[in-house]
XYZ file of C-alpha atoms in Angstrom:
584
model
C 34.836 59.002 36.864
C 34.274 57.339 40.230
C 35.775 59.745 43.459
C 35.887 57.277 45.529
C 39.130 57.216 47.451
C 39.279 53.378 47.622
C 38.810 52.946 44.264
C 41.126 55.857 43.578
C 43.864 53.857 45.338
C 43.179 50.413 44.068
C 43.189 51.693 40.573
C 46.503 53.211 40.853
C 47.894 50.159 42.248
C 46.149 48.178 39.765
C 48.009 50.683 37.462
C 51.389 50.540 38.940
C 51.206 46.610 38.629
C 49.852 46.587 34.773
C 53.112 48.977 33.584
C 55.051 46.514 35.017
C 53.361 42.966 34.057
C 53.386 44.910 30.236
C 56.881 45.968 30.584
C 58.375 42.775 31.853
C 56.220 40.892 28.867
C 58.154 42.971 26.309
C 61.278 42.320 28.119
C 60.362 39.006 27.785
C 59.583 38.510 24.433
C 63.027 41.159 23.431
C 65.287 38.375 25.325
C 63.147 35.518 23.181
C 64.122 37.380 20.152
C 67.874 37.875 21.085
C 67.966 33.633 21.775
C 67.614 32.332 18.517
C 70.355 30.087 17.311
C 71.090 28.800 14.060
C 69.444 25.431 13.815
C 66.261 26.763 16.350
C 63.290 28.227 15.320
C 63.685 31.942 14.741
C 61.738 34.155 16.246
C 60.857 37.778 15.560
C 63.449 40.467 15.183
C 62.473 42.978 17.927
C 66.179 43.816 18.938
C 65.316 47.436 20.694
C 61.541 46.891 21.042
C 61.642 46.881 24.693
C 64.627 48.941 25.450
C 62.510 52.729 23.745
C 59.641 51.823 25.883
C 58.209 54.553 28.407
C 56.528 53.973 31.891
C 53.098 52.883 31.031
C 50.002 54.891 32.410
C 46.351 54.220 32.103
C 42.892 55.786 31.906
C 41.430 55.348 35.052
C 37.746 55.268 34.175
C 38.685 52.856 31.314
C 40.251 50.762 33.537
C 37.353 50.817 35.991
C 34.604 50.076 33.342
C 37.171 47.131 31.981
C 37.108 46.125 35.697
C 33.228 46.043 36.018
C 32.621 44.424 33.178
C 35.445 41.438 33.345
C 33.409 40.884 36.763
C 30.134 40.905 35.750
C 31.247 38.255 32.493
C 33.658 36.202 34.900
C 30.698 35.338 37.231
C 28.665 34.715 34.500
C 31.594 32.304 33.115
C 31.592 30.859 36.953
C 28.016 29.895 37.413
C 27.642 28.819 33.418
C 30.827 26.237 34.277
C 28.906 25.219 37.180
C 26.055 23.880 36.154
C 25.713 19.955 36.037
C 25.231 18.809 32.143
C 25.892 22.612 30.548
C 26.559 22.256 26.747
C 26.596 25.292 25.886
C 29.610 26.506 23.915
C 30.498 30.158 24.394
C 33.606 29.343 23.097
C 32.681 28.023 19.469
C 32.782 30.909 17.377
C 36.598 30.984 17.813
C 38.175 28.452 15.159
C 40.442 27.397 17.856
C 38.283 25.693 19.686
C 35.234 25.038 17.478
C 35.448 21.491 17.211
C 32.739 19.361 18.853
C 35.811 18.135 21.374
C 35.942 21.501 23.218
C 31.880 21.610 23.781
C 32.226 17.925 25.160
C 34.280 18.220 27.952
C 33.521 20.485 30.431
C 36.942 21.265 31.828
C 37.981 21.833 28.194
C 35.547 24.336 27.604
C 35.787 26.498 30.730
C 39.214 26.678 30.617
C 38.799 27.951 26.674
C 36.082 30.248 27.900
C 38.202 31.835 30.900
C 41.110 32.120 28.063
C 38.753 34.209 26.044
C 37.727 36.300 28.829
C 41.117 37.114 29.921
C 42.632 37.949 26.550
C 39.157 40.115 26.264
C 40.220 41.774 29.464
C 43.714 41.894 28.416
C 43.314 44.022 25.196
C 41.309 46.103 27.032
C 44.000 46.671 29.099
C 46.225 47.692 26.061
C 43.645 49.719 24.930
C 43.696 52.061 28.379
C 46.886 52.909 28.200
C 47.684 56.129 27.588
C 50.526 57.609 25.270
C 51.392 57.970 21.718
C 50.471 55.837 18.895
C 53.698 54.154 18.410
C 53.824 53.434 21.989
C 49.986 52.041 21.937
C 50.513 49.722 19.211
C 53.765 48.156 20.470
C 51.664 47.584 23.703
C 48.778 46.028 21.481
C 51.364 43.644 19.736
C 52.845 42.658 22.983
C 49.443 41.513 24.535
C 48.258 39.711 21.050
C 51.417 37.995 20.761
C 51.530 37.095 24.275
C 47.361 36.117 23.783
C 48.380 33.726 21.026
C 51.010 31.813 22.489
C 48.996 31.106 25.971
C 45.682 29.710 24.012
C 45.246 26.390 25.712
C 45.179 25.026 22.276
C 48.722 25.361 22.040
C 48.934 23.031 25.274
C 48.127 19.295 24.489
C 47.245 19.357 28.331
C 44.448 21.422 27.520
C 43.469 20.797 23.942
C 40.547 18.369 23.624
C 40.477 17.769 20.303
C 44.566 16.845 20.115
C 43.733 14.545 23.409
C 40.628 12.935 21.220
C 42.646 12.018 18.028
C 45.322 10.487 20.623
C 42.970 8.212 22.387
C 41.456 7.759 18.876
C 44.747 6.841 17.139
C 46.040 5.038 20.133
C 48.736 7.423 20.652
C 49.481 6.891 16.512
C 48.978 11.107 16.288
C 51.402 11.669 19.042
C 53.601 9.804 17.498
C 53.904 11.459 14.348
C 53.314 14.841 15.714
C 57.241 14.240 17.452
C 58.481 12.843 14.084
C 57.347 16.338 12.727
C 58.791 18.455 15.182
C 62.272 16.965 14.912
C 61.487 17.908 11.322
C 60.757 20.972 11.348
C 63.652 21.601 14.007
C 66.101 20.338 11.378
C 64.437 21.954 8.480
C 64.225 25.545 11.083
C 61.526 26.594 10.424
C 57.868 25.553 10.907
C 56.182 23.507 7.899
C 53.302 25.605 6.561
C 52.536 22.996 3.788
C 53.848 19.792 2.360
C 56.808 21.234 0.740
C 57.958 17.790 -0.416
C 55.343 17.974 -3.181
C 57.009 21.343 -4.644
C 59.774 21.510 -7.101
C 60.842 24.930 -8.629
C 60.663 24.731 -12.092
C 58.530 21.562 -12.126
C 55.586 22.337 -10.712
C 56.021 25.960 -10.040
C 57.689 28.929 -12.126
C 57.155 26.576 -14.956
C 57.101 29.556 -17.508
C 59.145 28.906 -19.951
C 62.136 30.803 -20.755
C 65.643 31.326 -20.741
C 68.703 33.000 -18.669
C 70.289 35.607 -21.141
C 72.792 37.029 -18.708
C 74.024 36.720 -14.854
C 76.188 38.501 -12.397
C 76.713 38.092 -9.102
C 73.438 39.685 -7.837
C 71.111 38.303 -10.229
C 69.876 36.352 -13.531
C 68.278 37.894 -15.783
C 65.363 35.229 -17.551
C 63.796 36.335 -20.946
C 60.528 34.425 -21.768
C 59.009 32.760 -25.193
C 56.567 35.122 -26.514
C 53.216 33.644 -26.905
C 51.666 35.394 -29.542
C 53.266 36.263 -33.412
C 53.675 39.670 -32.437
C 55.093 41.545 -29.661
C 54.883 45.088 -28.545
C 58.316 47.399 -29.555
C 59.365 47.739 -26.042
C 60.158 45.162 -23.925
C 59.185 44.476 -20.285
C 61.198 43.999 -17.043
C 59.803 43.281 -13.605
C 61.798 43.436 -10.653
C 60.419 41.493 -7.507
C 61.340 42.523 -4.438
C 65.235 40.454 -2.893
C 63.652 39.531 0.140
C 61.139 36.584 -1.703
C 61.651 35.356 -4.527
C 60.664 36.332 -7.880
C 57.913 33.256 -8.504
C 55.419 34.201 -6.554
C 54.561 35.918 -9.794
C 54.852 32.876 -11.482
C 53.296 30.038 -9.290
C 51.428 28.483 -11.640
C 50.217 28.582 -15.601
C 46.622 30.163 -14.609
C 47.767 32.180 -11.756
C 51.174 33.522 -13.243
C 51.102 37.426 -14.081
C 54.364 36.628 -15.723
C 52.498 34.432 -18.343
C 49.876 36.689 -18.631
C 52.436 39.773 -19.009
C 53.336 37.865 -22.085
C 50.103 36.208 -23.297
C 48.926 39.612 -23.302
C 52.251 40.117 -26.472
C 54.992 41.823 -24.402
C 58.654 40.810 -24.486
C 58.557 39.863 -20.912
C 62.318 40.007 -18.647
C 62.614 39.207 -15.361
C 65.468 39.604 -12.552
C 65.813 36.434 -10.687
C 67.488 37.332 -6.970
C 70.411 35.361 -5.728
C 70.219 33.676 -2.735
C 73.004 35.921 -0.703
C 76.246 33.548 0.947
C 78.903 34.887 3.184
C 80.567 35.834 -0.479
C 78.027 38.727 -0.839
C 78.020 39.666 3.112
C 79.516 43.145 2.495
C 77.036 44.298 -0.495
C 75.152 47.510 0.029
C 72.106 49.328 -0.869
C 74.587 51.183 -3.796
C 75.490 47.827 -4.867
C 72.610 46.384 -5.237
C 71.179 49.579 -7.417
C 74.160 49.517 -9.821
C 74.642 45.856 -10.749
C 70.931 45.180 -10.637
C 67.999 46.989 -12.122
C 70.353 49.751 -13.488
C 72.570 46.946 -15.236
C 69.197 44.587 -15.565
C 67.281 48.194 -17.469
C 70.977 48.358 -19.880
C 70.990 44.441 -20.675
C 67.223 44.682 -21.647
C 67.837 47.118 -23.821
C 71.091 45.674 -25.700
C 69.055 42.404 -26.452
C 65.834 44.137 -27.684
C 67.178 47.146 -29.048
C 65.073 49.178 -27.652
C 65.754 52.572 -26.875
C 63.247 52.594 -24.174
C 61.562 49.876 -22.053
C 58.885 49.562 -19.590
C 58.737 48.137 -15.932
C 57.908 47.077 -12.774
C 58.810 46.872 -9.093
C 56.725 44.683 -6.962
C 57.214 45.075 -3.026
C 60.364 46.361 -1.956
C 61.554 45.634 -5.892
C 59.203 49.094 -6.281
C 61.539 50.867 -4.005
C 64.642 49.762 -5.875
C 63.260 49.946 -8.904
C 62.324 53.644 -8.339
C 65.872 54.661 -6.884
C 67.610 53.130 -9.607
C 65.387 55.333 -12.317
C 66.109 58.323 -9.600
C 70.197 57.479 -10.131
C 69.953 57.422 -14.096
C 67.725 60.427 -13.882
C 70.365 62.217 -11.978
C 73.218 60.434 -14.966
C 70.407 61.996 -17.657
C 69.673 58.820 -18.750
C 65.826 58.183 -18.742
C 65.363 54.716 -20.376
C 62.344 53.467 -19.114
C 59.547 55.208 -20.498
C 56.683 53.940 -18.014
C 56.602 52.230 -14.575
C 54.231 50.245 -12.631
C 54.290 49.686 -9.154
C 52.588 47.450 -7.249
C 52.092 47.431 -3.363
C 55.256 49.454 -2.978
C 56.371 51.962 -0.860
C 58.092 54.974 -2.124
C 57.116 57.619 0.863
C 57.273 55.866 4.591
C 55.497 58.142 6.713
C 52.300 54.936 7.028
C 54.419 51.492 7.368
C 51.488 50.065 9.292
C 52.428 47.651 12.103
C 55.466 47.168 11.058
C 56.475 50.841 12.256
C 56.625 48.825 16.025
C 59.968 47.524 14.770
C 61.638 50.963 13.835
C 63.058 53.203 16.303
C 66.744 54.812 17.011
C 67.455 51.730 19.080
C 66.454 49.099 16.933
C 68.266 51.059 14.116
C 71.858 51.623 15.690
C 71.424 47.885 16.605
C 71.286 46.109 13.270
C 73.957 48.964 12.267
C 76.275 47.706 15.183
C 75.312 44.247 14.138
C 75.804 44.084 10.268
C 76.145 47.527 8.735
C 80.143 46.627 7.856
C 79.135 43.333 6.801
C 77.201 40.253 7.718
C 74.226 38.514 6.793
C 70.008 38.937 7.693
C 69.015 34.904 7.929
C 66.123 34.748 5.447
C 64.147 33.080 8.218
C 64.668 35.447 10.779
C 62.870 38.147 8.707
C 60.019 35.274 7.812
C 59.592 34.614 11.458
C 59.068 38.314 11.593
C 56.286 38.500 8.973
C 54.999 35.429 10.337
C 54.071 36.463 13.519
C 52.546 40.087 12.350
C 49.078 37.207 12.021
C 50.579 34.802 15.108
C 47.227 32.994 15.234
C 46.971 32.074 11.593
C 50.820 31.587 10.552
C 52.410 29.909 13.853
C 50.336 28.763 16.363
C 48.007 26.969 13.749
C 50.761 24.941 12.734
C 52.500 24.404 15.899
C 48.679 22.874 16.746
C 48.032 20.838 13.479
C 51.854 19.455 13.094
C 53.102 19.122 16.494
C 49.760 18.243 18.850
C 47.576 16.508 16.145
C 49.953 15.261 13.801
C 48.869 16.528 10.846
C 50.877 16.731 7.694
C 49.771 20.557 6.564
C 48.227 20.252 2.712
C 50.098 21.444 -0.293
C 49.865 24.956 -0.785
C 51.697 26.694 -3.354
C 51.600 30.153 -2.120
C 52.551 28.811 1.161
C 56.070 26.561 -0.359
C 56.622 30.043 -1.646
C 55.993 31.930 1.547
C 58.473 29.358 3.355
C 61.257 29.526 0.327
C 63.323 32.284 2.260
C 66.496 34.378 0.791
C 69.265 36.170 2.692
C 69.803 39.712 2.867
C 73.420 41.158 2.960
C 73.755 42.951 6.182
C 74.955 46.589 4.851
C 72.482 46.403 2.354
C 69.443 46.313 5.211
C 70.754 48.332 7.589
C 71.083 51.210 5.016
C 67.660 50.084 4.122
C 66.196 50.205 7.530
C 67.782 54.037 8.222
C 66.877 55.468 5.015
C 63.187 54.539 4.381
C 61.507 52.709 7.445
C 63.120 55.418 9.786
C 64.401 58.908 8.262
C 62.162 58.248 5.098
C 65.024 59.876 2.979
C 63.783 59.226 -0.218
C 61.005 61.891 -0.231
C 63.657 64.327 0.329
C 65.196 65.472 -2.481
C 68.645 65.681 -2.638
C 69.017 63.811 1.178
C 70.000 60.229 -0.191
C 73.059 60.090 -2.115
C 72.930 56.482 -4.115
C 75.780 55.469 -6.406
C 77.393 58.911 -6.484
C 74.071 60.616 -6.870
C 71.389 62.526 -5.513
C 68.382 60.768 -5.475
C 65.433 63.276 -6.576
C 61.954 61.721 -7.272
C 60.510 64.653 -8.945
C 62.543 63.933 -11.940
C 60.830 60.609 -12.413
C 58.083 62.665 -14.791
C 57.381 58.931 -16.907
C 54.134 57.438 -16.516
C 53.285 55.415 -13.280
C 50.723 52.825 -12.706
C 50.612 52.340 -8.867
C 48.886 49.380 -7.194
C 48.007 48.992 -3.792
C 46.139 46.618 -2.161
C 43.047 47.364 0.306
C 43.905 44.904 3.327
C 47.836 45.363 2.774
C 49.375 44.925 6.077
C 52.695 44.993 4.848
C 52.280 47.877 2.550
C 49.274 49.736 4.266
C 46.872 51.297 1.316
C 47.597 54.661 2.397
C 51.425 54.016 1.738
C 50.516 52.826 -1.562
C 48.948 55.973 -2.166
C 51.554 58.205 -1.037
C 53.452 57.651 -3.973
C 51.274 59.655 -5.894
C 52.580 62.659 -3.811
C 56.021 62.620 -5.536
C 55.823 61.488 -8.696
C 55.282 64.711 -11.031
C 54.140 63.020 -14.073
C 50.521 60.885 -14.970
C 49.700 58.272 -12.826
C 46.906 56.189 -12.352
C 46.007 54.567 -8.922
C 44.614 51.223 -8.614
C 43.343 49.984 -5.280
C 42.480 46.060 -5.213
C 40.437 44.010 -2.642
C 42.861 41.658 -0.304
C 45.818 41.410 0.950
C 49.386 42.025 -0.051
C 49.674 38.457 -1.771
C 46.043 38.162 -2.694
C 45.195 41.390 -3.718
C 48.055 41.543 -6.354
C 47.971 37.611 -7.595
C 44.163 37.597 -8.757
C 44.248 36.825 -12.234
C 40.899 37.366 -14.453
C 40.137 34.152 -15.282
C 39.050 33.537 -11.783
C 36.056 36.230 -11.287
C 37.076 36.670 -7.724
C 37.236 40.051 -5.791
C 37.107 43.765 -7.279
C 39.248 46.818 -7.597
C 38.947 50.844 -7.387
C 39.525 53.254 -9.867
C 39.124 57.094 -9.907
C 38.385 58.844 -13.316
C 36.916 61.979 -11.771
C 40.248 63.652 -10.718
C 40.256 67.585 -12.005
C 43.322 67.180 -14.356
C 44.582 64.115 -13.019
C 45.293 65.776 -9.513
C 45.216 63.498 -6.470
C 44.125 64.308 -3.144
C 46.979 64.454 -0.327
C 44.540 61.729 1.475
C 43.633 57.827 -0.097
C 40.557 58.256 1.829
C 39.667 61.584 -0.253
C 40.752 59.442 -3.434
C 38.311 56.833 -2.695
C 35.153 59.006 -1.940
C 35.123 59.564 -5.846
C 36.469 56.043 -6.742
C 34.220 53.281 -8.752
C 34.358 49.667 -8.228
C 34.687 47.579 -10.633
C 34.211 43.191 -9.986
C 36.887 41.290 -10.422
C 40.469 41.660 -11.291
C 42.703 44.558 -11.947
C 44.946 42.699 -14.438
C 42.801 43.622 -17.146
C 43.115 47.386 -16.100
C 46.774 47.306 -15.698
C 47.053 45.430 -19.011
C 45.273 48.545 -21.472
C 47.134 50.774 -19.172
C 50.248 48.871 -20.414
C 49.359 49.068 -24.304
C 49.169 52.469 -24.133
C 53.147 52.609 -23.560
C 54.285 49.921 -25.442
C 54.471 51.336 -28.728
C 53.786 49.546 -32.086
C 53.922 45.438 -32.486
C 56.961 43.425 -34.266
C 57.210 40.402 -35.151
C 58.338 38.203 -32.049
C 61.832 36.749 -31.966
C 62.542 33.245 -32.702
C 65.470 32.608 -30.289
C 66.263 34.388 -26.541
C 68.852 36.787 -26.025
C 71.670 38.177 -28.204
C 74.949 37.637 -30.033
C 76.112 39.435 -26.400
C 73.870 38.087 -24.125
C 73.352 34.335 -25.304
C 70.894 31.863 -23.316
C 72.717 29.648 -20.697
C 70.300 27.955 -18.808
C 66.126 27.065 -19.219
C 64.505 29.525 -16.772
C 64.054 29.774 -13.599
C 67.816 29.397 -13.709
C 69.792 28.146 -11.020
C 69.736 31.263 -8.844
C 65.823 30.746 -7.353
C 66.684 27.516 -6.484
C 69.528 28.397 -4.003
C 67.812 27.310 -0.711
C 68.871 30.257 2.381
């Protein structure tokens, strides 16, 4: 490292002045957080994300190599902008300002360039400073977040091509760019896609099927079989409360829905409601009991079937797997295999959503809405929205608002924008138990409707999913499950994303997935990364994996029945039912 005392002192200054420009950035974006409204846009929830945050120091002799080179690129930048008749484009390997506008004018693309180079130097920044890993990342998210909302794109001052299409349109863009923000500022939320062209029920979740029973937290839908025979015991799937349940039924060749019952099983599925002010006191033990527990009981009074199998997708895993915990406890063990796909069971690896969960944060939703109250569905969407800011905001904000652009229909993206409502008790026992104590890997610690929940005694069969680029459920918190559940399980690791990776039907030919048949008696290593050292890929998509898995477990065939539901449980409505249509 450089002893020389001048530099010594300027870098300590330079120091003393970063902490504070990071810290008051923070600050900044925890009081943007604490401002939304009803009727505004949302923004993330980072309630205690600035208030847990230490003095910031910094390596020296990073920060002195960042300096050296931002100087030696920034006078490059200088005498590049400079020159008379330059088109070079430094800038045009970033999608945000690869258009032919930005390389056209100058002024355009210097101020792009310097943009680059700052948020180059900025990171850099984030990466000197010194301190734990929770503390690092929060600083990284801080800077990116910050990064993203000061591109000059964003600014139709500074954005060539939304100044083009202007002159081009005659001011016709600007024009409807306004009519779309007073849109979306009535709608609250952002427009990812045209969601005029959507209709639940008539051009997605068009499965068709039947409600067989309802309560308060949820509808139960039973679909046609498709083939002459069906497997002995039926199948549930519980999605996770926070979305709702179609994204596993978007459309006919995409659906894993229809496939679950192309491929001849008696398919169920619980169908969320929408929480109102009506369900503002329900809790975590509430939710257990009069959903998959009663959803599991229903299932089986219909088919009966002494046993069934399901499946928990997201946060529906979780549930799913405390509610089998519960009946464990009741010695009651009526499902006789479970799947679980990008779910977490064991919290210690949330990813980058960990930046959200500390003591502070915790006690503050508690304070908030842990006696009763509601999470706005679009408050937690904001949240998830901004984890990519560049690809799920600020693209839109550009395209809608400084081009105006109508955004093309998108299914998954109607979907993604369809938020639900979460009772307030029910997520801030949620928060505590998993994202911050991780209670559930301790047996006996979490007491859920009157019992201790123990995952050891879930000894059925598990088929557990995660997905490679997950940054929702990171793969390695996939994996963990594997940890606690005594009984066989086979781990399935997919290409993509959270969505992606788990919608990929076969039919498509598209990405690949990772098996490991070379375990010593089925035992898995404590590490995913151990796991996949002896794992084979395989091309496309895991469906077909999942689906002999599935056989295995369902038992014999019957002959399908002719008519939904039972003399009890009697069809009331064609599926989706009314529930998924209840807008937040």
């Amino acid at each position: 490292m450089n002893s020389d005392p001048n530099w010594t002192q300027a870098a300590q200054q330079m120091q003393e002045t970063l902490g504070a420009g990071l810290q008051q950035a923070m600050g900044a974006m925890g009081t943007f957080a604490a401002a939304g409204k009803p009727g505004a846009f949302p923004a993330m929830d980072m309630s205690g994300f600035n208030k847990a945050l230490p003095a910031l120091n910094f390596d020296i002799a990073k920060l002195q190599a960042l300096q050296e080179r931002y100087l030696a690129e920034a006078s490059a930048l200088w005498n590049q902008g400079v020159q008379v008749g330059s088109t070079a484009s430094p800038v045009s390997a970033d999608r945000r300002f690869a258009a032919e506008a930005w390389g056209a004018n100058p002024v355009s693309k210097f101020s792009a360039s310097a943009y680059l180079l700052n948020a180059h130097a900025l990171m850099g920044m984030a990466e000197a400073v010194e301190g734990d890993a929770k503390t690092k990342a929060r600083v990284r998210f801080a800077v990116e977040q910050w990064m993203a909302a000061t591109a000059p794109s964003n600014f139709l001052a500074l954005n060539a091509e939304a100044l083009q299409k202007a002159v081009a349109t005659k001011g016709e863009s600007l024009g409807k760019g306004l009519q779309n923000l007073i849109h979306d500022m009535q709608q609250g939320h952002v427009s990812m896609t045209d969601e005029s062209v959507f209709e639940v029920g008539k051009n997605v979740a068009t499965t068709e099927g039947a409600v067989v029973f309802e309560n308060e937290f949820f509808q139960l839908l039973e679909y046609r079989p498709l083939t002459a025979m069906v497997y002995e015991k039926p199948f549930l799937l519980v999605p996770p409360c926070i979305n709702k349940f179609y994204i596993l039924d978007l459309q006919p060749e995409n659906s894993l829905i229809r496939y679950a019952v192309s491929q001849g099983h008696r398919t169920f599925v619980v169908s969320w409601r929408n929480p109102d002010e009506s369900m503002a006191q329900k809790t975590w033990d509430d939710y257990i009991e009069h959903a998959p527990i009663k959803a599991i009981e229903v299932v089986r009074e219909i088919t009966g079937a002494k046993t069934i199998n399901a499946l928990g997708f997201c946060v529906g895993g979780t549930i799913l797997a405390t509610a089998l915990a519960v009946l464990a406890e009741r010695g009651e063990k009526p499902v006789a295999s479970a799947t679980l796909l990008t779910s977490l069971l064991d919290f210690s690896d949330t990813g980058i959503l960990d930046i959200f969960i500390d003591e502070t944060s915790v006690k503050y939703r508690e304070a908030e809405m842990g006696k009763g109250g509601l999470l706005k569905g679009q408050d937690l969407a904001s949240t998830f929205s901004f984890l990519r800011p560049n690809d799920l905001v600020w693209n839109y904000v550009v395209g809608n608002y400084l081009k105006g652009e109508t955004p093309p229909p998108f299914d998954l993206l109607y979907w993604n924008s369809d938020s639900t409502n979460l009772p307030g008790p029910f997520y801030a026992w949620y928060l505590r138990n998993t994202y911050f104590e991780n209670n559930l890997i301790k047996a006996g610690k979490t007491v859920v409707c009157g019992e201790k929940v123990d995952l050891s005694n879930l000894d059925m069969p598990f088929y557990i999913y995660g997905s490679r680029e997950d940054h929702i459920v990171p793969i390695g918190g996939a994996y963990a499950s594997t940890q606690h559940l005594p009984g066989k399980k086979r781990f399935v690791m997919g290409a993509s994303g959270h969505i992606a990776g788990v919608i990929n039907p076969p039919a498509k030919k598209k990405r690949s997935y990772w098996t490991n048949d070379k375990l010593p008696q089925g035992k898995f290593p404590a590490a995913q990364d151990d796991w996949l050292k002896g794992a084979t890929e395989h091309p496309g998509s895991w469906w077909t994996d999942w689906s002999d898995w599935l056989k295995g477990h369902a038992g014999k065939q019957i002959a399908a029945p002719k008519t939904y539901g039972s003399r009890k449980n009697k069809a009331t409505e064609s599926a989706p039912g009314r529930y998924v249509k209840a807008k937040a």
